[in-house]
Amino acid sequence: MTEKNILAFFKSKETANNVANQMKNLGVTDIQIDRFSIYPLGSSDQSANPVTGATPSQATLTLGANGGQDTGILASSNVCASGMSDGGQAPISGRDILVAAVVDESVFDRAIQLIKDADGIV
């Protein structure tokens, strides 16, 4: 039995769950769904107040990014935080849900087709 790995990206958790369930119907048992973010600790529920002096980075102010000063400096280099761009960057895809699966080679092509049919990216 030969196995292959699949990493697929989706825009919503519901779509990812539906595809994962369809893959389970194919006999795939090793599936994991996770959300990821460009910010190491996710986003903050509160905005930072620059008057207090407790502002670790520009990304904290502009995007509500959660994190310390070290990670905040790197997050602030993103054009979303600074607004400084020449317009040449690729658009944000919005696909922040990752489905990772280990599938048998015999169902690999069908699993890939399920992902593509649901507007996922492999």
XYZ file of C-alpha atoms in Angstrom, residues 36-116:
81
model
C -3.502 29.299 10.297
C -2.594 32.973 10.442
C 0.320 35.129 9.401
C 0.387 36.383 12.980
C 1.994 33.960 15.455
C -0.613 34.420 18.188
C -3.605 35.214 15.990
C -5.422 38.519 16.103
C -6.328 40.474 19.181
C -9.905 41.078 20.267
C -8.958 44.556 21.504
C -7.331 47.479 19.785
C -4.167 48.883 21.315
C -4.135 52.436 22.642
C -0.958 54.226 21.519
C -1.327 56.809 24.303
C -0.592 54.182 26.963
C 2.791 53.400 25.449
C 1.990 49.679 25.472
C 2.064 49.272 21.711
C 4.419 46.486 20.636
C 4.174 47.166 16.891
C 2.444 48.919 14.032
C 0.629 45.660 13.201
C -0.959 45.791 16.668
C -2.315 49.264 15.918
C -3.465 48.772 12.346
C -4.525 45.121 12.259
C -5.071 44.173 15.891
C -2.301 41.574 15.578
C -1.525 39.839 18.834
C 2.066 39.207 19.828
C 5.156 40.656 21.346
C 7.570 43.261 20.112
C 9.813 40.786 18.291
C 7.042 39.131 16.279
C 5.197 42.436 15.891
C 8.105 44.010 14.031
C 8.039 41.230 11.461
C 4.235 41.363 11.167
C 4.454 45.132 10.583
C 6.521 44.548 7.459
C 3.415 43.106 5.772
C 1.833 45.563 3.320
C -1.523 45.020 5.043
C -0.143 46.673 8.177
C 1.883 49.460 6.623
C -0.073 50.290 3.500
C 3.252 50.787 1.722
C 3.049 48.894 -1.542
C 3.885 49.344 -5.189
C 0.818 47.284 -6.084
C 2.811 44.314 -7.343
C 1.814 41.861 -4.629
C -0.497 38.971 -5.361
C -3.993 39.399 -3.910
C -4.833 37.736 -0.619
C -6.609 34.465 -1.348
C -8.527 34.202 1.923
C -7.746 30.502 2.118
C -6.678 30.131 5.736
C -8.090 26.666 6.425
C -5.653 23.808 5.862
C -6.718 20.204 5.333
C -3.819 17.771 5.655
C -4.434 14.156 4.714
C -2.519 10.962 4.102
C -4.322 8.949 1.435
C -3.832 5.637 -0.307
C -2.514 6.051 -3.831
C -5.597 4.300 -5.215
C -7.913 7.136 -4.040
C -5.455 10.013 -4.471
C -6.856 11.306 -7.768
C -10.451 11.148 -6.493
C -9.464 13.038 -3.305
C -7.769 15.755 -5.374
C -10.899 16.068 -7.528
C -13.087 16.460 -4.406
C -10.854 19.323 -3.273
C -10.917 21.074 -6.652
